[in-house]
Coordinates of C-alpha atoms in Angstrom, one line a residue:
X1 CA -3.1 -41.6 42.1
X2 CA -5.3 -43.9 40.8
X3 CA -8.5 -41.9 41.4
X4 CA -7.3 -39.4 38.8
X5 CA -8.6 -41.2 36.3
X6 CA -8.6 -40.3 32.4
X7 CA -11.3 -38.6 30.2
X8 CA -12.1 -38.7 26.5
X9 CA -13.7 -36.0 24.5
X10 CA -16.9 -36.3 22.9
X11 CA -19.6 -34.4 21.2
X12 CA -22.2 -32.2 22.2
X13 CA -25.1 -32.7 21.2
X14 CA -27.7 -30.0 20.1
X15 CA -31.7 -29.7 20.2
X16 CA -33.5 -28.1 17.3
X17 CA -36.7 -26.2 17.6
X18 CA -39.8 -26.5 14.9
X19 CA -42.4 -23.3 14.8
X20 CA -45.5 -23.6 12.6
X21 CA -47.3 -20.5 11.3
X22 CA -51.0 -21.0 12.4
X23 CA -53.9 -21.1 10.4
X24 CA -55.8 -18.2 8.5
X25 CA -58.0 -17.4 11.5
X26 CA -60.6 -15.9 8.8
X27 CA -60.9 -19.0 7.2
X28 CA -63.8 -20.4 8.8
X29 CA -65.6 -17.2 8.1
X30 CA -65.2 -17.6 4.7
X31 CA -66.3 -21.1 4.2
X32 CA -69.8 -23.1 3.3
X33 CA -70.8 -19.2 2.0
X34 CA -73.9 -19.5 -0.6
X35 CA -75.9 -16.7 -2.6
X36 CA -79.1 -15.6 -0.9
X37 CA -81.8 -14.3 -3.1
X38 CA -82.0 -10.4 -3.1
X39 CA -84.9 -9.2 -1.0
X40 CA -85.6 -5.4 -2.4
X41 CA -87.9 -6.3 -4.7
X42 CA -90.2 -8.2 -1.6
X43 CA -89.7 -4.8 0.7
X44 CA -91.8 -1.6 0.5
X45 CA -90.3 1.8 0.9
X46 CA -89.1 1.8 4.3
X47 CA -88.2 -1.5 4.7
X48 CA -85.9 -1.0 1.6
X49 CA -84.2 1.9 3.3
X50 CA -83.7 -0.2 6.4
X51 CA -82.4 -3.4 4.7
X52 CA -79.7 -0.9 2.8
X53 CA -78.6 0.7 5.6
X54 CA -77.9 -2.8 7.7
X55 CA -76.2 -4.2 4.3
X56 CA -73.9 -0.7 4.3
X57 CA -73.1 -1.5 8.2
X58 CA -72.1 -5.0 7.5
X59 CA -70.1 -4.3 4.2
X60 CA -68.2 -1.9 6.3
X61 CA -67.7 -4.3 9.0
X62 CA -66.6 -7.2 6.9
X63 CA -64.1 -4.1 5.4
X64 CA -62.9 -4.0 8.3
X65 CA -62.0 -7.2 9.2
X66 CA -59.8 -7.3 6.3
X67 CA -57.8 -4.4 6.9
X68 CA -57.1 -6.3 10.5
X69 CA -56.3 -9.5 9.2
X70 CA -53.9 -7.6 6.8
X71 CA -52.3 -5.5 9.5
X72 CA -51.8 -8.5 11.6
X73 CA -50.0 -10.5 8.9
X74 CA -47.8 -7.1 8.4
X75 CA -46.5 -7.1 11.6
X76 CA -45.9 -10.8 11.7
X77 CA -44.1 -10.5 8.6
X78 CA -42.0 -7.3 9.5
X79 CA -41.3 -9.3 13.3
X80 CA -39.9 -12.3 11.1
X81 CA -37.5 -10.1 9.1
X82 CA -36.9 -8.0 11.8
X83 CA -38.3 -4.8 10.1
X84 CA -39.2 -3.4 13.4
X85 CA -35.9 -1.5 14.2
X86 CA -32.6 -2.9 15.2
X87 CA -32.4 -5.5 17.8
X88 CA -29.5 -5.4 20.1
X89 CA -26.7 -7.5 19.4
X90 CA -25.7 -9.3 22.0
X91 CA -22.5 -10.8 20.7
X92 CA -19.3 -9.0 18.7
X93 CA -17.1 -10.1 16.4
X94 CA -13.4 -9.9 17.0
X95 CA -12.7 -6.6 14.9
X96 CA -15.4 -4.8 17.1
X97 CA -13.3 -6.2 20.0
X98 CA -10.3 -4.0 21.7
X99 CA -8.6 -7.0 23.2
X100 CA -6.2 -5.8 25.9
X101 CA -2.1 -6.5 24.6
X102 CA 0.7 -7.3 27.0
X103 CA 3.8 -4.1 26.3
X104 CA 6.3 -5.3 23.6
X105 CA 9.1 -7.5 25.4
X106 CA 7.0 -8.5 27.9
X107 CA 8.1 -12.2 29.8
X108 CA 6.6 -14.8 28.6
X109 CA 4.1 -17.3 30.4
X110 CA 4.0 -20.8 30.1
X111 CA 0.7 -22.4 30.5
X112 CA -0.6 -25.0 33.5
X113 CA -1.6 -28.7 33.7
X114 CA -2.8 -29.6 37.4
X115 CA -4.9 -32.0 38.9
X116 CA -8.8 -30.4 40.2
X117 CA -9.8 -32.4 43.4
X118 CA -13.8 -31.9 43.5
X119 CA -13.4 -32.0 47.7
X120 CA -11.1 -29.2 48.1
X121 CA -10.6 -25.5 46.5
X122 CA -8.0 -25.3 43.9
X123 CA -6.2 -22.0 43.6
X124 CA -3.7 -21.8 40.8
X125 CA -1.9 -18.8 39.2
X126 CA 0.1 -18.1 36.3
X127 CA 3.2 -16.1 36.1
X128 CA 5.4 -13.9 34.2
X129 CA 8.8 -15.2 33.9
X130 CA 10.2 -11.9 35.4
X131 CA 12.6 -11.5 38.9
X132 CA 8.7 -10.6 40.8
X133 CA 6.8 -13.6 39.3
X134 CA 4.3 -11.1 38.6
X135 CA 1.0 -13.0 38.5
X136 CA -0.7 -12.6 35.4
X137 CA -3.9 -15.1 35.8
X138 CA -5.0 -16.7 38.9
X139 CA -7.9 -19.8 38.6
X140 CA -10.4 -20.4 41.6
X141 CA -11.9 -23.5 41.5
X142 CA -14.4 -23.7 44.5
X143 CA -15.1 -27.5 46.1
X144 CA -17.5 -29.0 44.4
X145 CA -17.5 -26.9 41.3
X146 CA -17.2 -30.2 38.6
X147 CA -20.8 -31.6 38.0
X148 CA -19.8 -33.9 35.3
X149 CA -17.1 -34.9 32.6
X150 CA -18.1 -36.2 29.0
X151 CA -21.4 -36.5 30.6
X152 CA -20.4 -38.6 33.7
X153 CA -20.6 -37.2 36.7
X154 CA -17.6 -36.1 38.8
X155 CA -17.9 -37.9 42.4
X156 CA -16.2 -35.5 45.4
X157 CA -13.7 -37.9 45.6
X158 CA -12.8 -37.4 41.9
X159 CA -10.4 -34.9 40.3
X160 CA -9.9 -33.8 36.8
X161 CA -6.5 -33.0 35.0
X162 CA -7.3 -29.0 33.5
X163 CA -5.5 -26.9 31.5
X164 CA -4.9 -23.7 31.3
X165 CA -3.3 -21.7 28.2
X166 CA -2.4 -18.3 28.4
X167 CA -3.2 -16.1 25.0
X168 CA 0.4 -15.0 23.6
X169 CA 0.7 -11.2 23.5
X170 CA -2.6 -10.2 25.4
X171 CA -4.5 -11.4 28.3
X172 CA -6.5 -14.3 27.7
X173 CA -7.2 -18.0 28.5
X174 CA -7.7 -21.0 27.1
X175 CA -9.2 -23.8 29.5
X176 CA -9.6 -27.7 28.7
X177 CA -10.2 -30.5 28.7
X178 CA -14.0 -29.2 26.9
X179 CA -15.8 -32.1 28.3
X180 CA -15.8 -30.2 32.2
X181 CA -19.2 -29.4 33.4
X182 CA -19.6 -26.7 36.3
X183 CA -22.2 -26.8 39.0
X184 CA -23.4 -23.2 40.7
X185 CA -20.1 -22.9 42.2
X186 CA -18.4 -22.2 39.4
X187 CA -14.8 -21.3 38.8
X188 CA -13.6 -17.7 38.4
X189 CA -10.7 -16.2 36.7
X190 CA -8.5 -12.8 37.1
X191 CA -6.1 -11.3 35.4
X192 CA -3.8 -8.9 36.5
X193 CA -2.8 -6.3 33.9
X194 CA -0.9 -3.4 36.5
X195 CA 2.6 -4.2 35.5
X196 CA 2.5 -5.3 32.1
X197 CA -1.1 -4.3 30.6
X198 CA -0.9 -2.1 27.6
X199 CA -3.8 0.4 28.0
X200 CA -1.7 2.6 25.2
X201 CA -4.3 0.3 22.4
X202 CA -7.1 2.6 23.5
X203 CA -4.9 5.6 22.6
X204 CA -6.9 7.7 19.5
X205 CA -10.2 6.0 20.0
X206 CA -13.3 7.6 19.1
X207 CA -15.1 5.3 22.2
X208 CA -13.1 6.2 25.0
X209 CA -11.6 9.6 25.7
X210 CA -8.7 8.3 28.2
X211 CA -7.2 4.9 28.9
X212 CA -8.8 4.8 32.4
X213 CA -12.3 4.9 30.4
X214 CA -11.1 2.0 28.1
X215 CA -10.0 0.5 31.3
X216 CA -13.5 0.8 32.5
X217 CA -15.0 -0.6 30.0
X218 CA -13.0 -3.9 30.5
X219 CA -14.5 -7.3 31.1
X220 CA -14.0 -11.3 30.2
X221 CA -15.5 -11.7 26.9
X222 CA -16.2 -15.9 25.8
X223 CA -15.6 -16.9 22.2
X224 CA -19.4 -18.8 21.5
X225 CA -18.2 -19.4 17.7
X226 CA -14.9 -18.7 16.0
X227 CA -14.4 -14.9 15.4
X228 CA -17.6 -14.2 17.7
X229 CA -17.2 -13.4 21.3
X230 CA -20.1 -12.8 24.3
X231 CA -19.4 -11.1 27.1
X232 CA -19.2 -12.9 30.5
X233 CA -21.7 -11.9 32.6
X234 CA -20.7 -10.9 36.3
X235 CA -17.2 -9.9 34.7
X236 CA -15.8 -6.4 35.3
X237 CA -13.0 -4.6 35.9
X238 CA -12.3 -4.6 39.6
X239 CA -11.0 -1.3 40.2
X240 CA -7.5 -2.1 41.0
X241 CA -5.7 -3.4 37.3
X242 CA -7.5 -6.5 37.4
X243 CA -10.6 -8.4 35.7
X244 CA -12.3 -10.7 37.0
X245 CA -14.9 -12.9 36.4
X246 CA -16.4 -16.6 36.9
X247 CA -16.0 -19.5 34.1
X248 CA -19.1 -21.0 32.8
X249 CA -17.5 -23.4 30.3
X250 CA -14.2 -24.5 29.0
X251 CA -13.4 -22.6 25.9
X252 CA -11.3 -19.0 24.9
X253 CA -11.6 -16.1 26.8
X254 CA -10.0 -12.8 26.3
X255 CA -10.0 -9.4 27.9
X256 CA -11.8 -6.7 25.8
X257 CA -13.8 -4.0 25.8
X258 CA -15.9 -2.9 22.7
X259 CA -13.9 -1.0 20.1

């Protein structure tokens, strides 16, 4: 078909940000300062009282400015090294992932090249090589999910040759070509773990007392950088040995829970 027309790969570009610390807001208080003459010997009695009494209020005043200015710049300081108690971390890295395994001698599954048509829904699954063909990951691509590829834009009549990899002995995904750009209606995957999902890896866990808990506790989780995963938001375990959840980007997913 001569509409299904080939893409390169290029580079993504990123935007960097600049912050500048602002100026000593005390500065101007201390500038163009002189000496003024002292004016106790020029006051009688009472007047001497008075003038020391308005010096005490403003040496106190000025003393406290300073212990404001200071606090200020100790907070500052303790927000920019992060001394103000631990910040959630909203990324793992893979040893503080419990990736879900497929059971030893499980059939193997070959991964899936096939064409995306951005005018029609694309359903494609992946299966076990087993008597049942036991699905083990089924890809929804609604119509009109492809906004753009290498950063032209994907007409409706347009389609886009994808990829998708199974993870050897667990449930995961790897999806290319990593030039795709959704739209809203982005794609979603599921993977079915009730035949041939190893829930036994949660076994002797201090985190979840029973492998219904681990099972839980399952979602997709979307490596940003290598060996550091963020969970997909929207993803969950459905209730019924499956996980589901919607793509955002090409890349590696996996199946997890936190360890």
């Amino acid at each position: 078909d001569e509409s299904m027309r080939p893409y390169s790969v290029v580079q993504e570009r990123t935007v960097g940000l600049s912050l500048r610390v602002p100026r000593d807001p005390a500065r101007h208080e201390r500038d163009g300062l002189r000496a003024v003459p002292l004016l106790s010997q020029q006051l009688n009695g009472g007047e001497r009282e008075e003038h020391a009494e308005g010096e005490a209020r403003k040496r106190h005043h000025r003393a406290i400015s300073r212990r404001l200015v200071t606090a200020a710049s100790v907070l500052l300081g303790a927000v920019a090294c992060g001394d103000l108690g631990p910040v959630e971390d909203a990324t793992l890295s893979t040893q503080e992932l419990l990736v879900l395994p497929t059971q030893a001698g499980t059939p193997a599954v070959s991964q899936s090249s096939f064409f995306v048509p951005n005018n029609a829904t694309t359903v494609r699954r992946l299966l076990h090589a087993d008597a049942s063909n036991t699905f083990y990951l089924e890809l929804r691509f609604p119509s009109g999910s492809l906004r753009s590829m290498n950063d032209q834009p994907v007409a409706a009549d347009d389609s886009v040759l994808v990829t998708a990899q199974p993870r050897s002995g667990a449930y995961g995904l790897v999806l290319s070509p990593s030039g795709m750009e959704f739209t809203s209606a982005r794609p979603a995957a599921t993977f079915s773990f009730a035949r041939y999902g190893d829930l036994s890896v949660a076994d002797g866990s201090a985190t979840y007392a029973s492998r219904s808990e681990y099972a839980d506790a399952l979602a997709l989780w979307f490596e940003i950088t290598p060996g550091r995963w963020r969970r997909v938001s929207g993803s969950a375990f459905d209730g019924a040995d499956a996980v589901t959840g919607p793509i955002a980007e090409p890349g590696t997913y996996v199946v997890a829970a936190p360890r």
